[in-house]
């Protein structure tokens, strides 16, 4: 049975990461920011970091926390989609197979990679986990869209390939920075590398 302080820590980290996921998802429509977690760069490129809290939660506290944070992200995206007009491109996310189910796997996959690469250096593990979690989000959401809307998977994936490449880089930078800072603070060595 886990001790009380460990359980409390898990609950607090889960709640904070869910709150961050929600804040990242709230529509802003200010300049290049559709939301804090969805940034438009030019006419055809948009990147998201809304999935990153699920990756961080899994690395810090395990696959269940990653699953819960990813599920909350998915539920909130479903809620936001339900508020969109019928013809909106985001209206497809009202389908939980597209908006929720893929997001449940972000954290557990990132955690499995993080744990599976324990023989490697910490930064390699963090970067690999960020990449795995990001690809999980992208591939499963695009796969669900292809399945539910009967559109070609590879053509859809190709249409967002530049976005995905940028998301992989940004997610890796954020995960390394945040996890390193939190681990450094937790060990009393602010700024130490992980």
mmCIF file of C-alpha atoms in Angstrom:
data_model
loop_
_atom_site.group_PDB
_atom_site.id
_atom_site.type_symbol
_atom_site.label_atom_id
_atom_site.label_comp_id
_atom_site.label_asym_id
_atom_site.label_seq_id
_atom_site.Cartn_x
_atom_site.Cartn_y
_atom_site.Cartn_z
ATOM 1 C CA UNK A 1 0.000 0.000 0.000
ATOM 2 C CA UNK A 2 1.463 3.376 -0.989
ATOM 3 C CA UNK A 3 2.213 5.834 1.774
ATOM 4 C CA UNK A 4 0.019 8.888 2.296
ATOM 5 C CA UNK A 5 2.583 11.451 1.136
ATOM 6 C CA UNK A 6 3.164 9.517 -2.104
ATOM 7 C CA UNK A 7 -0.582 9.320 -2.765
ATOM 8 C CA UNK A 8 -1.030 13.011 -1.962
ATOM 9 C CA UNK A 9 1.841 13.925 -4.288
ATOM 10 C CA UNK A 10 0.315 11.857 -7.118
ATOM 11 C CA UNK A 11 -3.085 13.489 -6.633
ATOM 12 C CA UNK A 12 -1.618 17.000 -6.534
ATOM 13 C CA UNK A 13 0.531 16.451 -9.631
ATOM 14 C CA UNK A 14 -2.434 14.913 -11.467
ATOM 15 C CA UNK A 15 -4.698 17.845 -10.554
ATOM 16 C CA UNK A 16 -2.090 20.451 -11.520
ATOM 17 C CA UNK A 17 -1.409 18.773 -14.875
ATOM 18 C CA UNK A 18 -5.143 18.475 -15.618
ATOM 19 C CA UNK A 19 -5.516 22.179 -14.820
ATOM 20 C CA UNK A 20 -2.598 22.982 -17.139
ATOM 21 C CA UNK A 21 -4.193 20.849 -19.889
ATOM 22 C CA UNK A 22 -7.443 22.769 -19.522
ATOM 23 C CA UNK A 23 -5.698 26.152 -19.544
ATOM 24 C CA UNK A 24 -3.751 25.128 -22.664
ATOM 25 C CA UNK A 25 -7.043 24.186 -24.356
ATOM 26 C CA UNK A 26 -9.148 27.269 -23.566
ATOM 27 C CA UNK A 27 -9.893 29.163 -26.792
ATOM 28 C CA UNK A 28 -8.174 32.555 -27.051
ATOM 29 C CA UNK A 29 -8.178 33.504 -30.731
ATOM 30 C CA UNK A 30 -5.411 36.069 -30.146
ATOM 31 C CA UNK A 31 -2.981 36.448 -33.030
ATOM 32 C CA UNK A 32 -1.161 33.179 -33.680
ATOM 33 C CA UNK A 33 -2.633 31.571 -30.556
ATOM 34 C CA UNK A 34 -5.906 29.717 -31.099
ATOM 35 C CA UNK A 35 -5.322 28.647 -27.497
ATOM 36 C CA UNK A 36 -2.200 28.693 -25.339
ATOM 37 C CA UNK A 37 -1.523 25.122 -26.411
ATOM 38 C CA UNK A 38 -2.301 25.460 -30.120
ATOM 39 C CA UNK A 39 -0.133 27.871 -32.053
ATOM 40 C CA UNK A 40 -0.613 28.790 -35.710
ATOM 41 C CA UNK A 41 2.591 29.526 -37.643
ATOM 42 C CA UNK A 42 1.802 30.878 -41.077
ATOM 43 C CA UNK A 43 -1.141 29.876 -43.240
ATOM 44 C CA UNK A 44 -0.627 26.101 -43.147
ATOM 45 C CA UNK A 45 1.270 25.197 -39.979
ATOM 46 C CA UNK A 46 -0.226 24.776 -36.522
ATOM 47 C CA UNK A 47 1.392 22.947 -33.629
ATOM 48 C CA UNK A 48 -0.068 21.722 -30.373
ATOM 49 C CA UNK A 49 1.480 21.154 -26.961
ATOM 50 C CA UNK A 50 -1.807 20.240 -25.267
ATOM 51 C CA UNK A 51 -0.718 16.610 -24.957
ATOM 52 C CA UNK A 52 2.551 17.416 -23.139
ATOM 53 C CA UNK A 53 1.090 17.402 -19.575
ATOM 54 C CA UNK A 54 0.064 13.748 -20.066
ATOM 55 C CA UNK A 55 3.658 12.880 -21.008
ATOM 56 C CA UNK A 56 5.088 14.777 -18.034
ATOM 57 C CA UNK A 57 2.575 13.164 -15.666
ATOM 58 C CA UNK A 58 3.502 9.682 -16.862
ATOM 59 C CA UNK A 59 7.233 10.320 -16.515
ATOM 60 C CA UNK A 60 6.913 11.828 -13.044
ATOM 61 C CA UNK A 61 4.208 9.614 -11.544
ATOM 62 C CA UNK A 62 3.590 6.620 -13.781
ATOM 63 C CA UNK A 63 1.225 5.408 -16.496
ATOM 64 C CA UNK A 64 -2.011 5.824 -14.527
ATOM 65 C CA UNK A 65 -1.378 9.542 -13.975
ATOM 66 C CA UNK A 66 -0.513 9.907 -17.672
ATOM 67 C CA UNK A 67 -3.716 8.081 -18.608
ATOM 68 C CA UNK A 68 -5.866 10.276 -16.328
ATOM 69 C CA UNK A 69 -4.288 13.531 -17.554
ATOM 70 C CA UNK A 70 -4.595 12.397 -21.191
ATOM 71 C CA UNK A 71 -8.214 11.402 -20.574
ATOM 72 C CA UNK A 72 -8.972 14.811 -19.075
ATOM 73 C CA UNK A 73 -7.369 16.467 -22.116
ATOM 74 C CA UNK A 74 -9.543 14.312 -24.386
ATOM 75 C CA UNK A 75 -12.738 15.025 -22.447
ATOM 76 C CA UNK A 76 -12.066 18.751 -22.493
ATOM 77 C CA UNK A 77 -11.412 18.686 -26.251
ATOM 78 C CA UNK A 78 -14.709 16.794 -26.666
ATOM 79 C CA UNK A 79 -16.470 19.464 -24.587
ATOM 80 C CA UNK A 80 -14.920 22.282 -26.643
ATOM 81 C CA UNK A 81 -15.897 20.518 -29.885
ATOM 82 C CA UNK A 82 -19.486 20.289 -28.666
ATOM 83 C CA UNK A 83 -19.491 24.099 -28.448
ATOM 84 C CA UNK A 84 -18.422 24.515 -32.102
ATOM 85 C CA UNK A 85 -20.823 25.224 -34.974
ATOM 86 C CA UNK A 86 -21.766 22.140 -36.997
ATOM 87 C CA UNK A 87 -19.557 22.986 -40.001
ATOM 88 C CA UNK A 88 -16.436 23.750 -37.968
ATOM 89 C CA UNK A 89 -13.371 21.551 -38.664
ATOM 90 C CA UNK A 90 -13.061 20.928 -34.908
ATOM 91 C CA UNK A 91 -16.628 19.590 -34.724
ATOM 92 C CA UNK A 92 -15.276 16.102 -35.564
ATOM 93 C CA UNK A 93 -13.822 15.993 -32.050
ATOM 94 C CA UNK A 94 -17.339 15.633 -30.641
ATOM 95 C CA UNK A 95 -16.805 11.926 -31.385
ATOM 96 C CA UNK A 96 -15.113 10.403 -28.286
ATOM 97 C CA UNK A 97 -13.387 7.804 -30.483
ATOM 98 C CA UNK A 98 -11.487 10.740 -32.028
ATOM 99 C CA UNK A 99 -11.194 13.121 -29.066
ATOM 100 C CA UNK A 100 -10.857 10.909 -25.977
ATOM 101 C CA UNK A 101 -9.707 7.363 -26.765
ATOM 102 C CA UNK A 102 -6.405 8.284 -28.489
ATOM 103 C CA UNK A 103 -5.471 10.641 -25.644
ATOM 104 C CA UNK A 104 -5.751 7.819 -23.084
ATOM 105 C CA UNK A 105 -2.654 6.206 -24.607
ATOM 106 C CA UNK A 106 -0.327 9.241 -24.624
ATOM 107 C CA UNK A 107 0.910 8.839 -21.041
ATOM 108 C CA UNK A 108 1.157 5.041 -20.866
ATOM 109 C CA UNK A 109 3.148 4.885 -24.126
ATOM 110 C CA UNK A 110 5.473 7.704 -23.011
ATOM 111 C CA UNK A 111 5.959 5.950 -19.645
ATOM 112 C CA UNK A 112 6.698 2.578 -21.315
ATOM 113 C CA UNK A 113 9.406 4.184 -23.458
ATOM 114 C CA UNK A 114 10.835 6.065 -20.468
ATOM 115 C CA UNK A 115 11.038 2.888 -18.364
ATOM 116 C CA UNK A 116 12.090 0.681 -21.285
ATOM 117 C CA UNK A 117 15.117 2.851 -22.021
ATOM 118 C CA UNK A 118 16.394 2.924 -18.425
ATOM 119 C CA UNK A 119 19.848 1.775 -19.552
ATOM 120 C CA UNK A 120 20.258 5.017 -21.516
ATOM 121 C CA UNK A 121 20.956 8.525 -20.266
ATOM 122 C CA UNK A 122 18.158 10.541 -18.692
ATOM 123 C CA UNK A 123 17.949 13.130 -21.485
ATOM 124 C CA UNK A 124 17.679 10.407 -24.147
ATOM 125 C CA UNK A 125 14.880 8.801 -22.128
ATOM 126 C CA UNK A 126 13.027 12.113 -21.738
ATOM 127 C CA UNK A 127 13.374 13.037 -25.410
ATOM 128 C CA UNK A 128 12.327 9.540 -26.512
ATOM 129 C CA UNK A 129 9.298 9.620 -24.211
ATOM 130 C CA UNK A 130 8.258 13.040 -25.520
ATOM 131 C CA UNK A 131 8.556 11.807 -29.099
ATOM 132 C CA UNK A 132 6.647 8.591 -28.351
ATOM 133 C CA UNK A 133 3.829 10.427 -26.557
ATOM 134 C CA UNK A 134 3.549 13.019 -29.315
ATOM 135 C CA UNK A 135 3.495 10.377 -32.054
ATOM 136 C CA UNK A 136 0.910 8.393 -30.093
ATOM 137 C CA UNK A 137 -1.369 11.425 -29.961
ATOM 138 C CA UNK A 138 -0.895 12.266 -33.629
ATOM 139 C CA UNK A 139 -1.076 8.773 -35.100
ATOM 140 C CA UNK A 140 -4.042 7.624 -33.016
ATOM 141 C CA UNK A 141 -6.060 10.807 -33.585
ATOM 142 C CA UNK A 142 -5.366 10.714 -37.336
ATOM 143 C CA UNK A 143 -6.101 6.985 -37.361
ATOM 144 C CA UNK A 144 -9.419 7.554 -35.577
ATOM 145 C CA UNK A 145 -10.319 10.362 -37.997
ATOM 146 C CA UNK A 146 -9.435 8.139 -40.975
ATOM 147 C CA UNK A 147 -11.492 5.279 -39.548
ATOM 148 C CA UNK A 148 -14.550 7.299 -38.535
ATOM 149 C CA UNK A 149 -14.651 9.634 -41.553
ATOM 150 C CA UNK A 150 -13.392 7.091 -44.101
ATOM 151 C CA UNK A 151 -10.483 9.245 -45.280
ATOM 152 C CA UNK A 152 -7.037 7.914 -46.308
ATOM 153 C CA UNK A 153 -4.723 7.640 -43.288
ATOM 154 C CA UNK A 154 -1.419 8.234 -45.121
ATOM 155 C CA UNK A 155 -2.727 11.219 -47.077
ATOM 156 C CA UNK A 156 -4.055 12.768 -43.867
ATOM 157 C CA UNK A 157 -0.771 12.101 -42.081
ATOM 158 C CA UNK A 158 1.220 13.568 -44.980
ATOM 159 C CA UNK A 159 -0.884 16.730 -44.834
ATOM 160 C CA UNK A 160 0.286 17.393 -41.264
ATOM 161 C CA UNK A 161 3.869 16.111 -41.517
ATOM 162 C CA UNK A 162 5.510 19.529 -41.023
ATOM 163 C CA UNK A 163 3.282 20.175 -38.014
ATOM 164 C CA UNK A 164 4.207 16.805 -36.524
ATOM 165 C CA UNK A 165 7.942 17.418 -36.953
ATOM 166 C CA UNK A 166 7.648 20.753 -35.145
ATOM 167 C CA UNK A 167 5.474 19.227 -32.409
ATOM 168 C CA UNK A 168 8.096 16.522 -31.789
ATOM 169 C CA UNK A 169 10.830 19.124 -31.333
ATOM 170 C CA UNK A 170 8.756 21.443 -29.135
ATOM 171 C CA UNK A 171 7.437 18.580 -26.979
ATOM 172 C CA UNK A 172 10.963 17.230 -26.442
ATOM 173 C CA UNK A 173 12.251 20.658 -25.387
ATOM 174 C CA UNK A 174 9.357 21.245 -22.970
ATOM 175 C CA UNK A 175 9.486 17.756 -21.435
ATOM 176 C CA UNK A 176 13.252 17.903 -20.856
ATOM 177 C CA UNK A 177 13.044 21.421 -19.384
ATOM 178 C CA UNK A 178 10.042 20.809 -17.120
ATOM 179 C CA UNK A 179 11.016 17.358 -15.846
ATOM 180 C CA UNK A 180 14.620 18.481 -15.275
ATOM 181 C CA UNK A 181 13.461 21.556 -13.350
ATOM 182 C CA UNK A 182 10.977 19.597 -11.239
ATOM 183 C CA UNK A 183 13.456 16.841 -10.469
ATOM 184 C CA UNK A 184 16.129 19.431 -9.631
ATOM 185 C CA UNK A 185 13.748 21.285 -7.316
ATOM 186 C CA UNK A 186 12.607 18.051 -5.677
ATOM 187 C CA UNK A 187 16.165 17.011 -4.925
ATOM 188 C CA UNK A 188 17.074 20.456 -3.624
ATOM 189 C CA UNK A 189 19.425 21.109 -6.534
ATOM 190 C CA UNK A 190 17.637 23.713 -8.617
ATOM 191 C CA UNK A 191 18.783 23.715 -12.204
ATOM 192 C CA UNK A 192 20.469 20.319 -12.049
ATOM 193 C CA UNK A 193 20.249 18.161 -15.108
ATOM 194 C CA UNK A 194 18.203 14.999 -15.006
#
